[in-house]
Short mmCIF file of N, CA and C in Angstrom, two decimals:
data_model
loop_
_atom_site.label_atom_id
_atom_site.label_comp_id
_atom_site.label_asym_id
_atom_site.label_seq_id
_atom_site.Cartn_x
_atom_site.Cartn_y
_atom_site.Cartn_z
N UNK P 6 2.41 6.15 -14.40
CA UNK P 6 2.38 5.01 -15.28
C UNK P 6 0.96 4.44 -15.24
N UNK P 7 0.32 4.37 -16.38
CA UNK P 7 -1.05 3.88 -16.51
C UNK P 7 -1.01 2.46 -17.07
N UNK P 8 -1.69 1.55 -16.38
CA UNK P 8 -1.75 0.18 -16.88
C UNK P 8 -3.12 -0.05 -17.50
N UNK P 9 -3.27 -1.12 -18.25
CA UNK P 9 -4.56 -1.45 -18.86
C UNK P 9 -5.62 -1.62 -17.78
N UNK P 10 -5.24 -2.22 -16.64
CA UNK P 10 -6.21 -2.43 -15.56
C UNK P 10 -6.76 -1.10 -15.06
N UNK P 11 -5.93 -0.07 -15.00
CA UNK P 11 -6.41 1.22 -14.54
C UNK P 11 -7.40 1.79 -15.54
N UNK P 12 -7.15 1.61 -16.83
CA UNK P 12 -8.07 2.11 -17.85
C UNK P 12 -9.42 1.40 -17.76
N UNK P 13 -9.39 0.09 -17.63
CA UNK P 13 -10.61 -0.70 -17.63
C UNK P 13 -11.38 -0.50 -16.33
N UNK P 14 -10.74 -0.67 -15.23
CA UNK P 14 -11.43 -0.63 -13.94
C UNK P 14 -11.58 0.78 -13.39
N UNK P 15 -10.82 1.74 -13.86
CA UNK P 15 -10.88 3.09 -13.35
C UNK P 15 -10.27 3.24 -11.96
N UNK P 16 -9.47 2.26 -11.54
CA UNK P 16 -8.86 2.33 -10.22
C UNK P 16 -7.56 3.10 -10.29
N UNK P 17 -7.26 3.81 -9.20
CA UNK P 17 -5.96 4.44 -9.02
C UNK P 17 -5.16 3.56 -8.07
N UNK P 18 -3.85 3.71 -8.11
CA UNK P 18 -2.99 2.94 -7.22
C UNK P 18 -2.10 3.89 -6.44
N UNK P 19 -1.91 3.60 -5.18
CA UNK P 19 -1.04 4.37 -4.31
C UNK P 19 -0.05 3.39 -3.73
N UNK P 20 1.20 3.55 -4.10
CA UNK P 20 2.25 2.63 -3.68
C UNK P 20 2.87 3.09 -2.37
N UNK P 21 3.25 2.16 -1.53
CA UNK P 21 3.79 2.47 -0.22
C UNK P 21 5.05 1.66 0.07
N UNK P 22 6.07 2.32 0.60
CA UNK P 22 7.28 1.64 1.05
C UNK P 22 7.09 1.32 2.53
N UNK P 23 7.28 0.08 2.93
CA UNK P 23 6.85 -0.36 4.25
C UNK P 23 7.90 -0.58 5.31
N UNK P 24 8.99 0.10 5.32
CA UNK P 24 10.03 0.00 6.33
C UNK P 24 9.60 -0.62 7.65
N UNK P 25 9.49 0.17 8.70
CA UNK P 25 9.11 -0.38 10.00
C UNK P 25 7.60 -0.46 10.16
N UNK P 26 6.85 -0.07 9.15
CA UNK P 26 5.40 -0.09 9.26
C UNK P 26 4.82 -1.49 9.12
N UNK P 27 5.52 -2.42 8.46
CA UNK P 27 4.97 -3.75 8.21
C UNK P 27 5.91 -4.82 8.72
N UNK P 28 5.32 -5.83 9.33
CA UNK P 28 6.10 -6.96 9.84
C UNK P 28 5.66 -8.22 9.12
N UNK P 29 6.62 -9.08 8.82
CA UNK P 29 6.35 -10.39 8.24
C UNK P 29 6.50 -11.41 9.36
N UNK P 30 5.50 -12.25 9.53
CA UNK P 30 5.58 -13.28 10.56
C UNK P 30 5.53 -14.64 9.88
N UNK P 31 6.35 -15.52 10.28
CA UNK P 31 6.44 -16.92 9.81
C UNK P 31 6.44 -17.07 8.30
N UNK P 32 6.87 -16.05 7.56
CA UNK P 32 6.97 -16.15 6.11
C UNK P 32 5.68 -15.93 5.35
N UNK P 33 4.53 -15.98 6.03
CA UNK P 33 3.26 -15.79 5.33
C UNK P 33 2.37 -14.73 5.96
N UNK P 34 2.55 -14.42 7.23
CA UNK P 34 1.74 -13.40 7.89
C UNK P 34 2.30 -12.02 7.65
N UNK P 35 1.43 -11.05 7.38
CA UNK P 35 1.83 -9.67 7.14
C UNK P 35 0.95 -8.78 7.99
N UNK P 36 1.55 -7.81 8.65
CA UNK P 36 0.75 -6.81 9.34
C UNK P 36 1.49 -5.50 9.37
N UNK P 37 0.75 -4.41 9.32
CA UNK P 37 1.33 -3.09 9.37
C UNK P 37 0.49 -2.07 8.62
N UNK P 38 1.15 -1.05 8.07
CA UNK P 38 0.45 0.06 7.43
C UNK P 38 0.64 0.05 5.92
N UNK P 39 -0.49 0.03 5.20
CA UNK P 39 -0.48 0.09 3.74
C UNK P 39 -0.54 1.52 3.25
N UNK P 40 -0.91 2.45 4.12
CA UNK P 40 -1.03 3.86 3.77
C UNK P 40 -0.85 4.67 5.05
N UNK P 41 -0.15 5.79 4.94
CA UNK P 41 0.07 6.67 6.08
C UNK P 41 -0.60 8.02 5.84
N UNK P 42 -1.26 8.54 6.85
CA UNK P 42 -1.93 9.82 6.73
C UNK P 42 -0.92 10.97 6.79
N UNK P 43 -1.15 11.99 5.98
CA UNK P 43 -0.36 13.21 6.05
C UNK P 43 1.02 13.13 5.43
N UNK P 44 1.36 12.02 4.80
CA UNK P 44 2.69 11.84 4.22
C UNK P 44 2.57 11.90 2.70
N UNK P 45 3.23 12.87 2.05
CA UNK P 45 3.13 12.94 0.59
C UNK P 45 3.85 11.76 -0.07
N UNK P 46 3.19 11.17 -1.08
CA UNK P 46 3.86 10.12 -1.84
C UNK P 46 4.68 10.77 -2.95
N UNK P 47 5.31 9.98 -3.78
CA UNK P 47 6.20 10.52 -4.80
C UNK P 47 5.44 11.25 -5.90
N UNK P 48 4.13 11.09 -5.97
CA UNK P 48 3.31 11.83 -6.92
C UNK P 48 2.75 13.11 -6.31
N UNK P 49 3.02 13.34 -5.02
CA UNK P 49 2.55 14.54 -4.35
C UNK P 49 1.19 14.41 -3.70
N UNK P 50 0.55 13.24 -3.77
CA UNK P 50 -0.74 13.04 -3.12
C UNK P 50 -0.55 12.79 -1.63
N UNK P 51 -1.54 13.26 -0.86
CA UNK P 51 -1.53 13.06 0.59
C UNK P 51 -2.90 12.52 1.00
N UNK P 52 -2.89 11.38 1.68
CA UNK P 52 -4.14 10.80 2.18
C UNK P 52 -4.45 11.45 3.53
N UNK P 53 -5.67 11.96 3.66
CA UNK P 53 -6.10 12.60 4.90
C UNK P 53 -6.70 11.59 5.87
N UNK P 54 -6.58 11.86 7.18
CA UNK P 54 -7.23 10.98 8.16
C UNK P 54 -8.72 10.86 7.87
N UNK P 55 -9.25 9.66 8.00
CA UNK P 55 -10.67 9.42 7.76
C UNK P 55 -11.01 9.09 6.32
N UNK P 56 -10.02 9.09 5.43
CA UNK P 56 -10.29 8.88 4.01
C UNK P 56 -10.87 7.50 3.70
N UNK P 57 -10.58 6.51 4.51
CA UNK P 57 -11.05 5.14 4.25
C UNK P 57 -12.30 4.79 5.04
N UNK P 58 -12.70 5.62 5.97
CA UNK P 58 -13.77 5.29 6.93
C UNK P 58 -15.06 4.81 6.24
N UNK P 59 -15.59 5.57 5.32
CA UNK P 59 -16.87 5.21 4.68
C UNK P 59 -16.73 3.92 3.87
N UNK P 60 -15.62 3.77 3.17
CA UNK P 60 -15.40 2.57 2.36
C UNK P 60 -15.32 1.32 3.23
N UNK P 61 -14.58 1.40 4.30
CA UNK P 61 -14.44 0.24 5.19
C UNK P 61 -15.78 -0.11 5.84
N UNK P 62 -16.56 0.90 6.18
CA UNK P 62 -17.88 0.66 6.76
C UNK P 62 -18.79 -0.03 5.74
N UNK P 63 -18.79 0.45 4.50
CA UNK P 63 -19.62 -0.16 3.45
C UNK P 63 -19.20 -1.61 3.19
N UNK P 64 -17.90 -1.88 3.18
CA UNK P 64 -17.42 -3.25 2.99
C UNK P 64 -17.91 -4.16 4.12
N UNK P 65 -17.77 -3.68 5.36
CA UNK P 65 -18.22 -4.48 6.52
C UNK P 65 -19.72 -4.78 6.43
N UNK P 66 -20.49 -3.73 6.12
CA UNK P 66 -21.95 -3.90 6.09
C UNK P 66 -22.40 -4.84 4.98
N UNK P 67 -21.64 -4.91 3.90
CA UNK P 67 -22.02 -5.79 2.78
C UNK P 67 -21.39 -7.18 2.89
N UNK P 68 -20.52 -7.39 3.90
CA UNK P 68 -19.86 -8.68 4.08
C UNK P 68 -18.71 -8.93 3.11
N UNK P 69 -18.26 -7.88 2.42
CA UNK P 69 -17.15 -8.02 1.48
C UNK P 69 -15.84 -7.66 2.16
N UNK P 70 -14.71 -8.02 1.51
CA UNK P 70 -13.37 -7.76 2.03
C UNK P 70 -12.53 -7.01 1.02
N UNK P 71 -11.52 -6.33 1.53
CA UNK P 71 -10.47 -5.77 0.69
C UNK P 71 -9.64 -6.95 0.19
N UNK P 72 -9.32 -6.98 -1.08
CA UNK P 72 -8.59 -8.10 -1.67
C UNK P 72 -7.08 -7.93 -1.51
N UNK P 73 -6.36 -9.06 -1.36
CA UNK P 73 -4.90 -9.08 -1.38
C UNK P 73 -4.50 -9.62 -2.75
N UNK P 74 -3.90 -8.75 -3.57
CA UNK P 74 -3.52 -9.13 -4.93
C UNK P 74 -2.02 -9.10 -5.13
N UNK P 75 -1.59 -9.73 -6.20
CA UNK P 75 -0.19 -9.69 -6.65
C UNK P 75 -0.09 -8.63 -7.74
N UNK P 76 0.67 -7.56 -7.49
CA UNK P 76 0.97 -6.52 -8.48
C UNK P 76 -0.30 -5.92 -9.11
N UNK P 77 -1.36 -5.75 -8.34
CA UNK P 77 -2.64 -5.17 -8.78
C UNK P 77 -3.36 -6.00 -9.85
N UNK P 78 -3.00 -7.24 -10.00
CA UNK P 78 -3.63 -8.07 -11.02
C UNK P 78 -4.85 -8.77 -10.41
N UNK P 79 -6.07 -8.39 -10.84
CA UNK P 79 -7.27 -8.99 -10.25
C UNK P 79 -7.39 -10.49 -10.52
N UNK P 80 -6.63 -11.00 -11.46
CA UNK P 80 -6.65 -12.44 -11.73
C UNK P 80 -5.69 -13.21 -10.83
N UNK P 81 -4.95 -12.48 -9.94
CA UNK P 81 -3.95 -13.14 -9.10
C UNK P 81 -4.11 -12.78 -7.63
N UNK P 82 -5.19 -13.21 -6.99
CA UNK P 82 -5.26 -13.04 -5.53
C UNK P 82 -4.24 -13.98 -4.89
N UNK P 83 -3.54 -13.49 -3.86
CA UNK P 83 -2.49 -14.31 -3.25
C UNK P 83 -2.66 -14.50 -1.75
N UNK P 84 -3.72 -13.94 -1.20
CA UNK P 84 -3.90 -14.09 0.24
C UNK P 84 -5.19 -13.45 0.70
N UNK P 85 -5.25 -13.28 2.01
CA UNK P 85 -6.44 -12.75 2.67
C UNK P 85 -6.01 -11.64 3.62
N UNK P 86 -6.69 -10.50 3.54
CA UNK P 86 -6.53 -9.47 4.58
C UNK P 86 -7.58 -9.77 5.64
N UNK P 87 -7.14 -10.25 6.79
CA UNK P 87 -8.05 -10.59 7.87
C UNK P 87 -8.54 -9.34 8.61
N UNK P 88 -7.73 -8.30 8.58
CA UNK P 88 -8.07 -7.07 9.29
C UNK P 88 -7.60 -5.88 8.46
N UNK P 89 -8.49 -4.93 8.22
CA UNK P 89 -8.17 -3.68 7.54
C UNK P 89 -8.92 -2.59 8.28
N UNK P 90 -8.18 -1.64 8.85
CA UNK P 90 -8.83 -0.58 9.63
C UNK P 90 -7.99 0.69 9.63
N UNK P 91 -8.67 1.79 9.91
CA UNK P 91 -7.98 3.07 10.07
C UNK P 91 -7.54 3.22 11.51
N UNK P 92 -6.35 3.78 11.68
CA UNK P 92 -5.88 4.20 13.01
C UNK P 92 -5.52 5.68 12.87
N UNK P 93 -5.02 6.28 13.91
CA UNK P 93 -4.58 7.68 13.82
C UNK P 93 -3.43 7.83 12.84
N UNK P 94 -2.68 6.77 12.63
CA UNK P 94 -1.48 6.82 11.78
C UNK P 94 -1.77 6.59 10.30
N UNK P 95 -2.74 5.70 10.00
CA UNK P 95 -3.02 5.39 8.61
C UNK P 95 -3.89 4.16 8.46
N UNK P 96 -3.72 3.47 7.33
CA UNK P 96 -4.50 2.28 7.03
C UNK P 96 -3.71 1.04 7.47
N UNK P 97 -4.19 0.40 8.53
CA UNK P 97 -3.55 -0.78 9.09
C UNK P 97 -4.14 -2.01 8.43
N UNK P 98 -3.25 -2.93 8.01
CA UNK P 98 -3.69 -4.20 7.42
C UNK P 98 -3.00 -5.35 8.13
N UNK P 99 -3.72 -6.46 8.23
CA UNK P 99 -3.15 -7.67 8.80
C UNK P 99 -3.74 -8.83 8.01
N UNK P 100 -2.86 -9.69 7.51
CA UNK P 100 -3.35 -10.80 6.72
C UNK P 100 -2.32 -11.88 6.57
N UNK P 101 -2.61 -12.77 5.60
CA UNK P 101 -1.70 -13.89 5.38
C UNK P 101 -1.66 -14.24 3.91
N UNK P 102 -0.46 -14.53 3.46
CA UNK P 102 -0.26 -15.01 2.10
C UNK P 102 -0.64 -16.49 2.08
N UNK P 103 -1.38 -16.90 1.08
CA UNK P 103 -1.81 -18.30 0.97
C UNK P 103 -0.80 -19.08 0.15
N UNK P 104 -0.06 -19.94 0.80
CA UNK P 104 0.98 -20.72 0.11
C UNK P 104 0.40 -21.92 -0.64
N UNK P 105 -0.91 -22.15 -0.52
CA UNK P 105 -1.55 -23.18 -1.33
C UNK P 105 -1.74 -22.70 -2.77
N UNK P 106 -1.59 -21.39 -2.97
CA UNK P 106 -1.69 -20.77 -4.28
C UNK P 106 -0.27 -20.60 -4.82
N UNK P 107 -0.04 -21.00 -6.06
CA UNK P 107 1.32 -20.93 -6.63
C UNK P 107 1.93 -19.54 -6.49
N UNK P 108 1.20 -18.50 -6.88
CA UNK P 108 1.74 -17.14 -6.80
C UNK P 108 1.98 -16.74 -5.34
N UNK P 109 1.18 -17.27 -4.41
CA UNK P 109 1.39 -17.01 -2.99
C UNK P 109 2.71 -17.58 -2.51
N UNK P 110 3.01 -18.82 -2.94
CA UNK P 110 4.32 -19.42 -2.59
C UNK P 110 5.45 -18.57 -3.14
N UNK P 111 5.30 -18.12 -4.38
CA UNK P 111 6.33 -17.28 -5.01
C UNK P 111 6.48 -15.97 -4.25
N UNK P 112 5.35 -15.35 -3.90
CA UNK P 112 5.39 -14.08 -3.17
C UNK P 112 6.10 -14.24 -1.83
N UNK P 113 5.77 -15.28 -1.10
CA UNK P 113 6.41 -15.52 0.20
C UNK P 113 7.91 -15.70 0.03
N UNK P 114 8.33 -16.44 -1.00
CA UNK P 114 9.76 -16.65 -1.26
C UNK P 114 10.44 -15.34 -1.64
N UNK P 115 9.80 -14.54 -2.48
CA UNK P 115 10.39 -13.27 -2.92
C UNK P 115 10.49 -12.27 -1.76
N UNK P 116 9.49 -12.25 -0.89
CA UNK P 116 9.55 -11.37 0.29
C UNK P 116 10.67 -11.84 1.21
N UNK P 117 10.73 -13.14 1.44
CA UNK P 117 11.78 -13.69 2.30
C UNK P 117 13.18 -13.38 1.80
N UNK P 118 13.35 -13.33 0.48
CA UNK P 118 14.66 -13.03 -0.11
C UNK P 118 14.92 -11.53 -0.22
N UNK P 119 13.89 -10.71 0.05
CA UNK P 119 14.06 -9.27 -0.06
C UNK P 119 13.86 -8.72 -1.47
N UNK P 120 13.39 -9.56 -2.40
CA UNK P 120 13.20 -9.11 -3.78
C UNK P 120 11.92 -8.29 -3.96
N UNK P 121 10.92 -8.55 -3.15
CA UNK P 121 9.65 -7.81 -3.16
C UNK P 121 9.48 -7.23 -1.77
N UNK P 122 9.22 -5.93 -1.70
CA UNK P 122 9.07 -5.34 -0.36
C UNK P 122 8.09 -4.18 -0.31
N UNK P 123 7.20 -4.08 -1.30
CA UNK P 123 6.28 -2.95 -1.31
C UNK P 123 4.83 -3.36 -1.21
N UNK P 124 4.01 -2.44 -0.73
CA UNK P 124 2.56 -2.58 -0.74
C UNK P 124 1.99 -1.41 -1.53
N UNK P 125 0.85 -1.61 -2.11
CA UNK P 125 0.19 -0.57 -2.89
C UNK P 125 -1.31 -0.75 -2.75
N UNK P 126 -2.02 0.35 -2.59
CA UNK P 126 -3.47 0.28 -2.49
C UNK P 126 -4.09 0.56 -3.85
N UNK P 127 -5.19 -0.12 -4.14
CA UNK P 127 -6.00 0.13 -5.32
C UNK P 127 -7.30 0.75 -4.85
N UNK P 128 -7.66 1.92 -5.40
CA UNK P 128 -8.80 2.67 -4.89
C UNK P 128 -9.40 3.56 -5.96
N UNK P 129 -10.57 4.10 -5.67
CA UNK P 129 -11.19 5.16 -6.46
C UNK P 129 -11.29 6.38 -5.56
N UNK P 130 -10.97 7.54 -6.11
CA UNK P 130 -11.08 8.78 -5.36
C UNK P 130 -12.54 9.23 -5.36
N UNK P 131 -13.09 9.42 -4.17
CA UNK P 131 -14.46 9.90 -4.03
C UNK P 131 -14.48 11.42 -3.78
N UNK P 132 -13.53 11.89 -2.93
CA UNK P 132 -13.43 13.33 -2.63
C UNK P 132 -11.97 13.69 -2.48
N UNK P 133 -11.57 14.79 -3.14
CA UNK P 133 -10.19 15.28 -3.04
C UNK P 133 -10.20 16.79 -3.29
N UNK P 134 -9.17 17.45 -2.81
CA UNK P 134 -8.99 18.88 -3.07
C UNK P 134 -7.50 19.19 -3.09
N UNK P 135 -7.14 20.36 -3.53
CA UNK P 135 -5.73 20.76 -3.62
C UNK P 135 -5.36 21.64 -2.43
N UNK P 136 -4.11 21.51 -1.99
CA UNK P 136 -3.62 22.41 -0.95
C UNK P 136 -2.92 23.60 -1.62
N UNK P 137 -2.34 24.49 -0.84
CA UNK P 137 -1.67 25.68 -1.35
C UNK P 137 -0.44 25.38 -2.19
N UNK P 138 0.08 24.17 -2.09
CA UNK P 138 1.26 23.78 -2.87
C UNK P 138 0.89 22.97 -4.11
N UNK P 139 -0.41 22.84 -4.39
CA UNK P 139 -0.86 22.11 -5.56
C UNK P 139 -0.93 20.61 -5.39
N UNK P 140 -0.70 20.13 -4.18
CA UNK P 140 -0.76 18.69 -3.92
C UNK P 140 -2.22 18.27 -3.77
N UNK P 141 -2.52 17.07 -4.22
CA UNK P 141 -3.87 16.54 -4.09
C UNK P 141 -4.03 15.92 -2.71
N UNK P 142 -5.04 16.41 -1.97
CA UNK P 142 -5.36 15.89 -0.64
C UNK P 142 -6.56 14.95 -0.81
N UNK P 143 -6.34 13.69 -0.53
CA UNK P 143 -7.36 12.67 -0.73
C UNK P 143 -8.21 12.55 0.54
N UNK P 144 -9.46 13.04 0.46
CA UNK P 144 -10.33 13.10 1.63
C UNK P 144 -11.21 11.88 1.80
N UNK P 145 -11.62 11.25 0.67
CA UNK P 145 -12.43 10.03 0.76
C UNK P 145 -12.05 9.11 -0.38
N UNK P 146 -11.71 7.88 -0.02
CA UNK P 146 -11.29 6.88 -0.99
C UNK P 146 -12.16 5.63 -0.88
N UNK P 147 -12.47 5.03 -2.01
CA UNK P 147 -13.15 3.74 -2.05
C UNK P 147 -12.07 2.68 -2.23
N UNK P 148 -11.73 1.98 -1.17
CA UNK P 148 -10.64 1.01 -1.17
C UNK P 148 -11.11 -0.31 -1.76
N UNK P 149 -10.35 -0.82 -2.73
CA UNK P 149 -10.68 -2.09 -3.39
C UNK P 149 -9.72 -3.19 -3.01
N UNK P 150 -8.42 -2.85 -2.98
CA UNK P 150 -7.42 -3.90 -2.76
C UNK P 150 -6.13 -3.33 -2.22
N UNK P 151 -5.34 -4.20 -1.60
CA UNK P 151 -3.98 -3.89 -1.18
C UNK P 151 -3.11 -4.98 -1.79
N UNK P 152 -2.14 -4.57 -2.63
CA UNK P 152 -1.29 -5.51 -3.37
C UNK P 152 0.13 -5.54 -2.84
N UNK P 153 0.77 -6.69 -2.99
CA UNK P 153 2.22 -6.78 -2.84
C UNK P 153 2.81 -6.38 -4.19
N UNK P 154 3.77 -5.44 -4.16
CA UNK P 154 4.31 -4.89 -5.41
C UNK P 154 5.83 -4.78 -5.36
N UNK P 155 6.40 -4.63 -6.54
CA UNK P 155 7.85 -4.46 -6.67
C UNK P 155 8.26 -3.03 -6.40
N UNK P 156 7.53 -2.05 -6.96
CA UNK P 156 7.91 -0.65 -6.87
C UNK P 156 6.86 0.17 -6.14
N UNK P 157 7.07 0.49 -4.86
CA UNK P 157 6.13 1.32 -4.12
C UNK P 157 6.36 2.80 -4.37
N UNK P 158 5.34 3.62 -4.09
CA UNK P 158 5.43 5.06 -4.31
C UNK P 158 5.66 5.83 -3.01
N UNK P 159 5.13 5.36 -1.90
CA UNK P 159 5.33 6.03 -0.62
C UNK P 159 6.54 5.41 0.05
N UNK P 160 7.63 6.17 0.21
CA UNK P 160 8.88 5.59 0.72
C UNK P 160 8.76 4.90 2.08
N UNK P 161 7.78 5.27 2.88
CA UNK P 161 7.65 4.66 4.20
C UNK P 161 6.88 3.35 4.20
N UNK P 162 6.55 2.79 3.06
CA UNK P 162 5.71 1.58 3.03
C UNK P 162 6.41 0.43 2.32
N UNK P 163 7.24 -0.29 3.03
CA UNK P 163 7.95 -1.47 2.50
C UNK P 163 7.78 -2.62 3.48
N UNK P 164 7.74 -3.80 2.94
CA UNK P 164 7.71 -5.02 3.75
C UNK P 164 9.14 -5.32 4.16
N UNK P 165 9.38 -5.58 5.42
CA UNK P 165 10.70 -5.94 5.89
C UNK P 165 10.94 -7.42 5.65
N UNK P 166 12.04 -7.75 4.99
CA UNK P 166 12.35 -9.16 4.74
C UNK P 166 12.79 -9.83 6.02
N UNK P 167 12.51 -11.13 6.13
CA UNK P 167 12.91 -11.91 7.28
C UNK P 167 14.42 -11.82 7.45
N UNK P 168 14.87 -11.53 8.65
CA UNK P 168 16.30 -11.50 8.91
C UNK P 168 16.96 -10.14 8.71
N UNK P 169 16.19 -9.11 8.28
CA UNK P 169 16.79 -7.79 8.14
C UNK P 169 17.25 -7.28 9.50
N UNK P 170 18.41 -6.67 9.51
CA UNK P 170 18.92 -6.09 10.74
C UNK P 170 18.42 -4.65 10.85
N UNK P 171 18.47 -4.05 12.04
CA UNK P 171 18.08 -2.65 12.16
C UNK P 171 18.91 -1.74 11.25
N UNK P 172 20.17 -2.10 11.02
CA UNK P 172 21.02 -1.27 10.15
C UNK P 172 20.51 -1.29 8.71
N UNK P 173 20.10 -2.46 8.23
CA UNK P 173 19.57 -2.57 6.87
C UNK P 173 18.28 -1.77 6.76
N UNK P 174 17.40 -1.89 7.74
CA UNK P 174 16.16 -1.12 7.73
C UNK P 174 16.45 0.38 7.75
N UNK P 175 17.41 0.82 8.55
CA UNK P 175 17.76 2.24 8.62
C UNK P 175 18.29 2.72 7.27
N UNK P 176 19.10 1.92 6.61
CA UNK P 176 19.62 2.30 5.29
C UNK P 176 18.50 2.37 4.26
N UNK P 177 17.55 1.45 4.30
CA UNK P 177 16.41 1.50 3.38
C UNK P 177 15.60 2.78 3.61
N UNK P 178 15.36 3.09 4.87
CA UNK P 178 14.59 4.29 5.18
C UNK P 178 15.32 5.54 4.72
N UNK P 179 16.63 5.61 4.96
CA UNK P 179 17.42 6.76 4.52
C UNK P 179 17.40 6.88 3.00
N UNK P 180 17.50 5.76 2.29
CA UNK P 180 17.43 5.78 0.83
C UNK P 180 16.08 6.33 0.36
N UNK P 181 15.02 5.97 1.06
CA UNK P 181 13.69 6.48 0.73
C UNK P 181 13.58 7.98 0.92
N UNK P 182 14.18 8.48 2.00
CA UNK P 182 14.17 9.92 2.26
C UNK P 182 14.91 10.66 1.15
N UNK P 183 16.08 10.14 0.77
CA UNK P 183 16.85 10.78 -0.31
C UNK P 183 16.10 10.75 -1.63
N UNK P 184 15.44 9.63 -1.92
CA UNK P 184 14.69 9.52 -3.18
C UNK P 184 13.53 10.51 -3.20
N UNK P 185 12.82 10.66 -2.09
CA UNK P 185 11.73 11.61 -2.01
C UNK P 185 12.24 13.03 -2.21
N UNK P 186 13.35 13.36 -1.55
CA UNK P 186 13.92 14.71 -1.68
C UNK P 186 14.36 14.96 -3.13
N UNK P 187 14.96 13.97 -3.77
CA UNK P 187 15.40 14.12 -5.15
C UNK P 187 14.21 14.42 -6.06
N UNK P 188 13.12 13.67 -5.88
CA UNK P 188 11.94 13.88 -6.71
C UNK P 188 11.32 15.24 -6.47
N UNK P 189 11.29 15.66 -5.22
CA UNK P 189 10.71 16.98 -4.90
C UNK P 189 11.54 18.08 -5.54
N UNK P 190 12.85 17.96 -5.47
CA UNK P 190 13.73 18.97 -6.09
C UNK P 190 13.60 18.97 -7.61
N UNK P 191 13.38 17.81 -8.19
CA UNK P 191 13.23 17.71 -9.65
C UNK P 191 11.97 18.41 -10.12
N UNK P 192 10.94 18.46 -9.27
CA UNK P 192 9.68 19.13 -9.65
C UNK P 192 9.78 20.63 -9.56
N UNK P 193 10.61 21.16 -8.65
CA UNK P 193 10.73 22.61 -8.45
C UNK P 193 11.51 23.30 -9.52
#
């Protein structure tokens, strides 16, 4: 699905379902993984370890930050990512939703109610190649933003709503596995 913002800015988006990867603290704090290495998303792309390294270094050196947006809309920043770094597992983010901003209050309420539970990265591909199965392996990405979104693409990247039980989280994760398998079978 191509949006006008993608046409104008030339950014790609990678959606993530954040099951146990992301924690919500006090209704406004968020921390966890916005992207996982080696895990194919529903479009078949796989982010390789080290893909964000150069981008994060350039951002640090220039004093700029990765933006926290609402649904990839550059006109709607809703918070601050205080920490964005690569680990062995993927792209770790830690930040806070700003409830002084109207959309931030709405986002916090929607996350708390379980209506919004996805994260998505906005980036430009700098280096990529195909594997033997035709999947795109993303080797270097220029990271611009991490958004709170309604529909994530990577089943393992969802925000857990306050009060979710382990059983609810397990069911969400299982649903993600089934959805990924269904999509993979539909392509074959």
